Amino acid sequence: MPDSRRSPVALVTSSVMGLGHVFSVVSFITVMTSGVTEEDQGVVGGLSQLPQYVAAIGVSGLSAIAAARTGALSLGATPSRADVLGGLHAGMVTAGVVALAGALLVGTVLRKRTTA
């Protein structure tokens, strides 16, 4: 059974992190839309939120990979710590491969600027 003294600590720290996230998103959107014409502010605000939505899809996919690998390692029984770590390892390796592929893609697709 979990230690009941840890729950308030987790609640407080999660609340502080959530509040900090809200403050940072609001200030980020304010900076992004400053200096933009009124007609374009909605487009800029929407585009600035795009990475969060893409990240949410990525987290969902990596969670599915980790859960599937954990299930495969546990063979239908209650997963052990080693099974869970194996699932997390599969998710992290997948994330690393995707990040490396993205970096290679950016490196090959973007053209070098020429100085005139």
PDB file of C-alpha atoms in Angstrom:
ATOM      1  CA  MET A   1       0.000   0.000   0.000  1.00  0.00           C
ATOM      2  CA  PRO A   2       1.430   3.428  -0.898  1.00  0.00           C
ATOM      3  CA  ASP A   3       2.633   5.807   1.768  1.00  0.00           C
ATOM      4  CA  SER A   4      -0.186   8.319   2.386  1.00  0.00           C
ATOM      5  CA  ARG A   5       2.307  11.032   3.381  1.00  0.00           C
ATOM      6  CA  ARG A   6       3.607  11.241  -0.186  1.00  0.00           C
ATOM      7  CA  SER A   7       0.262  12.116  -1.733  1.00  0.00           C
ATOM      8  CA  PRO A   8       0.107  15.739  -0.479  1.00  0.00           C
ATOM      9  CA  VAL A   9       3.684  16.308  -1.646  1.00  0.00           C
ATOM     10  CA  ALA A  10       2.869  14.985  -5.113  1.00  0.00           C
ATOM     11  CA  LEU A  11      -0.284  17.105  -5.234  1.00  0.00           C
ATOM     12  CA  VAL A  12       1.535  20.296  -4.241  1.00  0.00           C
ATOM     13  CA  THR A  13       4.468  19.770  -6.603  1.00  0.00           C
ATOM     14  CA  SER A  14       2.165  18.845  -9.495  1.00  0.00           C
ATOM     15  CA  SER A  15       0.066  21.939  -8.837  1.00  0.00           C
ATOM     16  CA  VAL A  16       3.123  24.188  -8.823  1.00  0.00           C
ATOM     17  CA  MET A  17       4.398  22.622 -12.049  1.00  0.00           C
ATOM     18  CA  GLY A  18       0.981  23.025 -13.677  1.00  0.00           C
ATOM     19  CA  LEU A  19       0.772  26.674 -12.642  1.00  0.00           C
ATOM     20  CA  GLY A  20       4.289  27.315 -13.950  1.00  0.00           C
ATOM     21  CA  HIS A  21       3.334  25.673 -17.228  1.00  0.00           C
ATOM     22  CA  VAL A  22       0.287  27.923 -17.583  1.00  0.00           C
ATOM     23  CA  PHE A  23       2.374  31.028 -16.896  1.00  0.00           C
ATOM     24  CA  SER A  24       5.007  30.007 -19.419  1.00  0.00           C
ATOM     25  CA  VAL A  25       2.437  29.205 -22.134  1.00  0.00           C
ATOM     26  CA  VAL A  26       0.638  32.523 -21.654  1.00  0.00           C
ATOM     27  CA  SER A  27       3.894  34.497 -21.801  1.00  0.00           C
ATOM     28  CA  PHE A  28       5.062  32.469 -24.814  1.00  0.00           C
ATOM     29  CA  ILE A  29       1.840  33.188 -26.747  1.00  0.00           C
ATOM     30  CA  THR A  30       2.047  36.870 -25.794  1.00  0.00           C
ATOM     31  CA  VAL A  31       5.597  37.122 -27.132  1.00  0.00           C
ATOM     32  CA  MET A  32       4.706  35.156 -30.274  1.00  0.00           C
ATOM     33  CA  THR A  33       1.739  37.355 -31.156  1.00  0.00           C
ATOM     34  CA  SER A  34       3.306  40.721 -30.306  1.00  0.00           C
ATOM     35  CA  GLY A  35       4.178  42.703 -33.374  1.00  0.00           C
ATOM     36  CA  VAL A  36       1.887  40.615 -35.580  1.00  0.00           C
ATOM     37  CA  THR A  37      -1.012  42.235 -37.390  1.00  0.00           C
ATOM     38  CA  GLU A  38      -4.416  41.717 -35.830  1.00  0.00           C
ATOM     39  CA  GLU A  39      -5.546  39.572 -38.764  1.00  0.00           C
ATOM     40  CA  ASP A  40      -2.616  37.162 -38.332  1.00  0.00           C
ATOM     41  CA  GLN A  41      -2.657  36.801 -34.530  1.00  0.00           C
ATOM     42  CA  GLY A  42      -4.991  33.800 -34.597  1.00  0.00           C
ATOM     43  CA  VAL A  43      -2.811  31.975 -37.109  1.00  0.00           C
ATOM     44  CA  VAL A  44       0.364  32.699 -35.146  1.00  0.00           C
ATOM     45  CA  GLY A  45      -1.274  31.657 -31.876  1.00  0.00           C
ATOM     46  CA  GLY A  46      -2.489  28.412 -33.420  1.00  0.00           C
ATOM     47  CA  LEU A  47       0.881  27.617 -34.970  1.00  0.00           C
ATOM     48  CA  SER A  48       2.622  28.265 -31.666  1.00  0.00           C
ATOM     49  CA  GLN A  49       0.426  25.599 -30.031  1.00  0.00           C
ATOM     50  CA  LEU A  50       1.145  23.007 -32.734  1.00  0.00           C
ATOM     51  CA  PRO A  51       4.247  21.530 -31.028  1.00  0.00           C
ATOM     52  CA  GLN A  52       2.190  20.736 -27.922  1.00  0.00           C
ATOM     53  CA  TYR A  53      -0.366  18.819 -29.958  1.00  0.00           C
ATOM     54  CA  VAL A  54       2.317  16.932 -31.871  1.00  0.00           C
ATOM     55  CA  ALA A  55       4.049  16.115 -28.587  1.00  0.00           C
ATOM     56  CA  ALA A  56       0.792  14.765 -27.158  1.00  0.00           C
ATOM     57  CA  ILE A  57       0.506  12.385 -30.099  1.00  0.00           C
ATOM     58  CA  GLY A  58       4.123  11.337 -29.608  1.00  0.00           C
ATOM     59  CA  VAL A  59       3.637  10.685 -25.895  1.00  0.00           C
ATOM     60  CA  SER A  60       0.565   8.583 -26.660  1.00  0.00           C
ATOM     61  CA  GLY A  61       2.461   6.521 -29.220  1.00  0.00           C
ATOM     62  CA  LEU A  62       5.473   6.007 -26.962  1.00  0.00           C
ATOM     63  CA  SER A  63       3.195   5.013 -24.076  1.00  0.00           C
ATOM     64  CA  ALA A  64       1.547   2.430 -26.304  1.00  0.00           C
ATOM     65  CA  ILE A  65       4.943   1.035 -27.289  1.00  0.00           C
ATOM     66  CA  ALA A  66       6.069   0.864 -23.658  1.00  0.00           C
ATOM     67  CA  ALA A  67       2.825  -0.823 -22.563  1.00  0.00           C
ATOM     68  CA  ALA A  68       2.953  -3.344 -25.410  1.00  0.00           C
ATOM     69  CA  ARG A  69       6.562  -4.261 -24.649  1.00  0.00           C
ATOM     70  CA  THR A  70       5.819  -4.551 -20.930  1.00  0.00           C
ATOM     71  CA  GLY A  71       2.909  -6.868 -21.718  1.00  0.00           C
ATOM     72  CA  ALA A  72       5.045  -8.955 -24.035  1.00  0.00           C
ATOM     73  CA  LEU A  73       7.777  -9.327 -21.423  1.00  0.00           C
ATOM     74  CA  SER A  74       5.365 -10.255 -18.632  1.00  0.00           C
ATOM     75  CA  LEU A  75       3.616 -12.938 -20.727  1.00  0.00           C
ATOM     76  CA  GLY A  76       0.185 -12.112 -19.309  1.00  0.00           C
ATOM     77  CA  ALA A  77       1.266 -12.267 -15.662  1.00  0.00           C
ATOM     78  CA  THR A  78       1.650  -9.324 -13.345  1.00  0.00           C
ATOM     79  CA  PRO A  79       4.615  -7.364 -14.730  1.00  0.00           C
ATOM     80  CA  SER A  80       7.766  -7.292 -12.639  1.00  0.00           C
ATOM     81  CA  ARG A  81       9.999  -4.254 -12.301  1.00  0.00           C
ATOM     82  CA  ALA A  82      12.275  -5.683 -14.968  1.00  0.00           C
ATOM     83  CA  ASP A  83       9.311  -6.041 -17.343  1.00  0.00           C
ATOM     84  CA  VAL A  84       8.257  -2.433 -16.763  1.00  0.00           C
ATOM     85  CA  LEU A  85      11.829  -1.216 -17.243  1.00  0.00           C
ATOM     86  CA  GLY A  86      12.034  -3.237 -20.450  1.00  0.00           C
ATOM     87  CA  GLY A  87       8.886  -1.526 -21.697  1.00  0.00           C
ATOM     88  CA  LEU A  88      10.215   1.911 -20.768  1.00  0.00           C
ATOM     89  CA  HIS A  89      13.505   1.072 -22.471  1.00  0.00           C
ATOM     90  CA  ALA A  90      11.659   0.201 -25.688  1.00  0.00           C
ATOM     91  CA  GLY A  91       9.766   3.511 -25.544  1.00  0.00           C
ATOM     92  CA  MET A  92      12.922   5.530 -24.917  1.00  0.00           C
ATOM     93  CA  VAL A  93      14.864   3.787 -27.685  1.00  0.00           C
ATOM     94  CA  THR A  94      11.984   4.504 -30.065  1.00  0.00           C
ATOM     95  CA  ALA A  95      11.990   8.160 -29.012  1.00  0.00           C
ATOM     96  CA  GLY A  96      15.748   8.348 -29.595  1.00  0.00           C
ATOM     97  CA  VAL A  97      15.473   6.785 -33.050  1.00  0.00           C
ATOM     98  CA  VAL A  98      12.704   9.223 -34.018  1.00  0.00           C
ATOM     99  CA  ALA A  99      14.741  12.188 -32.743  1.00  0.00           C
ATOM    100  CA  LEU A 100      17.833  11.005 -34.626  1.00  0.00           C
ATOM    101  CA  ALA A 101      15.800  10.497 -37.810  1.00  0.00           C
ATOM    102  CA  GLY A 102      14.356  13.996 -37.418  1.00  0.00           C
ATOM    103  CA  ALA A 103      17.807  15.500 -36.952  1.00  0.00           C
ATOM    104  CA  LEU A 104      19.123  13.705 -40.025  1.00  0.00           C
ATOM    105  CA  LEU A 105      16.099  14.813 -42.034  1.00  0.00           C
ATOM    106  CA  VAL A 106      16.569  18.428 -40.996  1.00  0.00           C
ATOM    107  CA  GLY A 107      20.266  18.240 -41.813  1.00  0.00           C
ATOM    108  CA  THR A 108      19.634  16.934 -45.309  1.00  0.00           C
ATOM    109  CA  VAL A 109      16.547  18.945 -46.206  1.00  0.00           C
ATOM    110  CA  LEU A 110      17.585  22.391 -45.058  1.00  0.00           C
ATOM    111  CA  ARG A 111      19.831  24.147 -47.493  1.00  0.00           C
ATOM    112  CA  LYS A 112      22.861  26.086 -46.421  1.00  0.00           C
ATOM    113  CA  ARG A 113      22.534  29.815 -46.768  1.00  0.00           C
ATOM    114  CA  THR A 114      24.813  31.482 -49.239  1.00  0.00           C
ATOM    115  CA  THR A 115      26.334  34.811 -48.455  1.00  0.00           C
ATOM    116  CA  ALA A 116      25.818  37.388 -51.155  1.00  0.00           C
TER     117      ALA A 116
END
